[in-house]
Amino acid sequence: GVTSVLLNKTFNNDHVVNIYFPCDSNMLLAVAEKCYKSTNQINAIIAGKQPAATWMTLDEARAELEKGAAEWKWASTAASNDEAQIVLACAGDVPTQEIMAAADKLNEMGIKFKVVNVVDLIKLQSAKENDEALTDEEFAEIFTADKPVLFAYHSYAHDVRGLIFDRPNHDNFNVHGYKEQGSTTTPFDMVRVNDIDRYELVAEALRMIDAEKYAEKIDELEAFRTEAFKFAVDNGYDHPDYTDWVYSDVKTDVQGAVTATAATAGDNE
């Protein structure tokens, strides 16, 4: 993929390439602002064209962009790294949406987790190869030093795996990314065939935490994925459980508010 090719130009502190995955419109504005001010660099911005949720203010976006990645404390249920059972990480607008929906469901189950968003992919790179990357101490503080990390990524999973190979806790990362699957289909089915849909992410998180304890719930989630796929095939649009989801505590009865139906509309709808 394009990101994989660009990553080949990110070693030896060259600082020639930047790869950004804005999670929402405010982050896209912050990224564009930074790119327009840069010189002698290749800036890749990966963002969708469909209406989507806004997760942060412009000031919050600028602050996260400065570091490259950040915990969304307002979305996390763990008060500390020690308390966290798992880290839910994401890079990209659709992966962020699916991680947030997964977090919503895990919260209902009482799971303690951290939500981490990554906007500047190259900040994950080893600080030995990139002096602008996160230090190992910063990396461990964000992703924890020993907890499982479920990472939903917009492009090929090996991009992330290659960047973090000598980072603290890298063995505990489980990266879900694009698998070269999907064609003309519904938004849910597109994420389903690449295993980054919210139901698979919840199931995978439960497997990583305690597969035996949550075996029944995992089976339920996998069964619903099949049911939702059949619904899409039979009806030509996605299951209401997918399209009507709204993040907890979000007000949808105000002007300008939208459901996930509008937020996830695909090219084929």
XYZ file of C-alpha atoms in Angstrom:
269
model
C 0.000 0.000 0.000
C 0.917 3.676 -0.205
C 1.704 3.917 3.501
C 3.966 0.874 3.298
C 5.957 2.470 0.476
C 6.240 5.791 2.298
C 7.435 4.066 5.466
C 10.518 2.925 3.571
C 11.604 6.586 3.540
C 11.320 7.177 7.282
C 14.621 5.869 8.636
C 17.915 7.463 9.686
C 16.280 10.659 10.959
C 15.638 11.887 7.424
C 12.285 13.487 8.363
C 11.223 13.573 4.729
C 7.875 11.780 5.061
C 4.908 12.272 7.387
C 1.852 9.990 7.477
C -1.270 11.252 9.217
C -4.514 9.477 10.087
C -6.934 12.160 11.355
C -9.823 10.730 13.363
C -12.299 13.526 12.652
C -12.806 16.919 11.006
C -11.039 18.923 13.712
C -8.007 16.668 13.583
C -8.040 16.971 9.795
C -7.952 20.761 10.166
C -5.052 20.534 12.627
C -3.139 18.168 10.333
C -3.748 20.347 7.274
C -2.582 23.405 9.205
C 0.670 21.647 10.105
C 1.225 20.319 6.583
C 0.689 23.704 4.926
C 3.411 25.145 7.161
C 5.915 22.382 6.399
C 8.601 22.568 3.715
C 10.657 19.971 1.844
C 8.497 17.114 3.118
C 6.015 14.596 1.743
C 2.823 14.742 3.810
C 0.335 11.899 3.377
C -3.104 12.520 4.890
C -5.464 9.537 4.957
C -9.055 10.639 5.548
C -12.535 9.694 4.357
C -15.032 11.853 2.519
C -18.220 10.767 4.303
C -19.946 12.585 7.192
C -18.573 11.294 10.481
C -18.517 11.909 14.207
C -16.437 14.707 15.724
C -14.533 13.355 18.700
C -12.419 16.315 19.798
C -12.130 20.093 19.737
C -9.602 21.829 17.518
C -7.417 22.660 20.525
C -7.504 19.031 21.671
C -6.620 17.927 18.153
C -3.627 20.254 17.989
C -2.384 18.996 21.365
C -2.621 15.352 20.305
C -0.996 16.091 16.955
C 1.962 17.657 18.739
C 2.655 14.337 20.494
C 1.464 12.091 17.658
C -0.699 9.905 19.898
C -2.705 10.346 23.074
C -5.008 8.597 25.495
C -8.605 9.764 25.303
C -9.184 9.892 29.040
C -12.828 10.873 28.617
C -13.424 7.610 26.727
C -11.271 5.387 28.967
C -12.721 3.462 31.900
C -9.399 2.624 33.575
C -8.137 5.257 35.978
C -4.523 4.114 35.587
C -2.305 1.781 33.581
C -2.334 -0.670 36.474
C -6.130 -0.815 36.458
C -6.440 -1.295 32.689
C -7.304 -4.768 31.448
C -6.637 -3.813 27.842
C -5.694 -0.854 25.637
C -7.973 -0.055 22.699
C -5.893 1.806 20.117
C -6.845 3.186 16.723
C -5.473 5.105 13.751
C -7.825 6.399 11.072
C -11.389 7.678 10.967
C -13.215 4.370 10.413
C -11.010 2.378 12.830
C -11.619 5.104 15.429
C -15.366 4.810 14.935
C -15.232 1.033 15.325
C -12.955 1.159 18.378
C -15.265 3.683 20.032
C -18.287 1.494 19.336
C -16.364 -1.485 20.725
C -15.405 0.560 23.789
C -19.069 1.385 24.317
C -19.963 -2.300 24.388
C -17.007 -3.238 26.608
C -17.964 -0.481 29.028
C -21.410 -2.051 29.363
C -19.646 -5.249 30.437
C -17.588 -3.465 33.085
C -14.246 -3.914 31.314
C -11.500 -1.502 32.361
C -9.681 -0.134 29.321
C -7.676 2.756 27.925
C -8.602 4.323 24.591
C -5.596 5.575 22.611
C -5.737 7.452 19.323
C -2.769 7.696 16.948
C -2.677 10.476 14.366
C 1.013 10.660 13.415
C 1.946 7.105 12.478
C 5.689 7.662 12.350
C 5.758 8.762 15.997
C 5.375 5.035 16.785
C 8.724 4.322 15.163
C 11.694 3.445 17.336
C 13.330 6.515 18.814
C 16.635 4.924 17.760
C 15.649 5.487 14.126
C 13.619 8.670 14.524
C 14.594 11.329 17.034
C 11.149 12.943 16.681
C 9.309 9.763 17.693
C 7.859 9.004 21.103
C 10.481 8.008 23.629
C 10.198 4.489 25.025
C 9.015 6.010 28.294
C 6.274 7.986 26.538
C 5.310 4.931 24.496
C 4.995 2.771 27.616
C 2.986 5.443 29.413
C 0.496 5.676 26.549
C 0.241 1.970 25.662
C 1.269 0.544 29.074
C 4.323 -1.583 29.758
C 2.599 -4.948 30.055
C -1.114 -4.879 29.136
C -2.637 -6.314 25.934
C -3.126 -3.755 23.158
C -5.802 -4.167 20.494
C -4.962 -1.816 17.624
C -7.445 -1.060 14.813
C -5.533 0.410 11.898
C -6.682 1.907 8.596
C -4.047 0.269 6.389
C -2.015 -2.951 6.426
C -1.307 -4.320 9.900
C 2.343 -4.986 9.099
C 2.907 -1.208 8.939
C 2.345 -0.935 12.687
C 4.098 -4.191 13.512
C 7.200 -3.043 11.655
C 7.290 0.303 13.432
C 6.959 -1.075 16.977
C 9.168 -4.171 16.681
C 11.572 -3.027 19.417
C 9.179 -0.932 21.482
C 8.214 -1.791 25.079
C 5.318 -4.265 25.225
C 5.369 -4.843 21.453
C 4.700 -8.573 21.925
C 1.306 -7.744 23.426
C 0.092 -5.779 20.378
C -2.673 -7.354 18.300
C -3.082 -5.253 15.146
C -6.185 -5.478 12.964
C -5.895 -3.748 9.607
C -6.779 -3.882 5.950
C -6.545 -7.364 4.420
C -7.190 -6.546 0.763
C -10.765 -7.755 1.200
C -14.044 -6.190 0.096
C -15.644 -4.790 -3.014
C -18.962 -3.086 -3.744
C -20.712 -3.733 -0.460
C -22.146 -2.062 2.647
C -20.092 -0.122 5.224
C -20.480 -2.869 7.843
C -19.524 -5.633 5.452
C -16.433 -3.720 4.364
C -15.108 -3.577 7.923
C -16.363 -7.106 8.626
C -14.362 -8.763 5.854
C -11.245 -7.000 7.155
C -11.975 -7.952 10.792
C -12.051 -4.395 12.109
C -15.783 -4.195 12.811
C -16.876 -3.377 16.356
C -18.260 -6.861 17.045
C -15.015 -8.587 16.074
C -13.023 -6.012 18.047
C -15.108 -6.656 21.171
C -14.744 -10.411 20.703
C -10.992 -10.080 20.179
C -10.628 -7.861 23.243
C -12.444 -10.448 25.347
C -10.206 -13.209 23.964
C -7.150 -11.183 24.919
C -8.470 -10.524 28.427
C -9.853 -13.981 29.287
C -11.089 -16.160 26.427
C -12.434 -18.885 28.707
C -14.366 -16.541 30.974
C -16.016 -14.707 28.086
C -16.449 -17.689 25.741
C -20.244 -17.432 25.658
C -20.202 -13.701 24.888
C -17.588 -14.213 22.179
C -19.792 -16.845 20.529
C -22.754 -14.445 20.666
C -20.751 -11.707 18.973
C -19.507 -14.000 16.218
C -23.047 -15.256 15.635
C -24.334 -11.701 15.357
C -21.633 -10.827 12.819
C -23.002 -13.614 10.634
C -26.566 -12.433 11.233
C -25.677 -8.829 10.372
C -23.916 -9.937 7.192
C -26.957 -11.966 6.112
C -29.178 -8.961 6.872
C -27.053 -6.778 4.595
C -27.125 -9.353 1.791
C -30.896 -9.795 2.048
C -31.776 -6.105 2.368
C -29.002 -4.187 0.633
C -28.325 -2.064 3.714
C -26.829 -2.647 7.146
C -28.405 -3.947 10.337
C -29.951 -1.235 12.579
C -27.732 -2.326 15.475
C -24.829 -1.092 13.372
C -26.323 1.931 11.653
C -28.262 3.352 14.607
C -25.440 3.225 17.137
C -24.587 6.505 18.842
C -21.823 6.835 21.418
C -23.119 6.863 25.006
C -24.149 10.242 26.448
C -24.173 11.904 23.020
C -27.234 14.085 22.481
C -28.966 13.280 19.210
C -32.014 15.483 19.673
C -30.171 18.712 18.894
C -29.763 20.464 15.590
C -26.995 18.958 13.489
C -26.810 15.682 15.409
C -26.686 12.536 13.300
C -26.920 8.808 13.880
C -24.288 6.388 12.704
C -26.408 5.794 9.602
C -25.348 9.182 8.318
C -21.904 8.975 9.856
C -21.000 5.699 8.165
C -22.670 6.059 4.786
C -20.549 4.303 2.188
C -19.904 5.077 -1.450
C -22.457 2.469 -2.416
C -25.424 3.793 -0.411
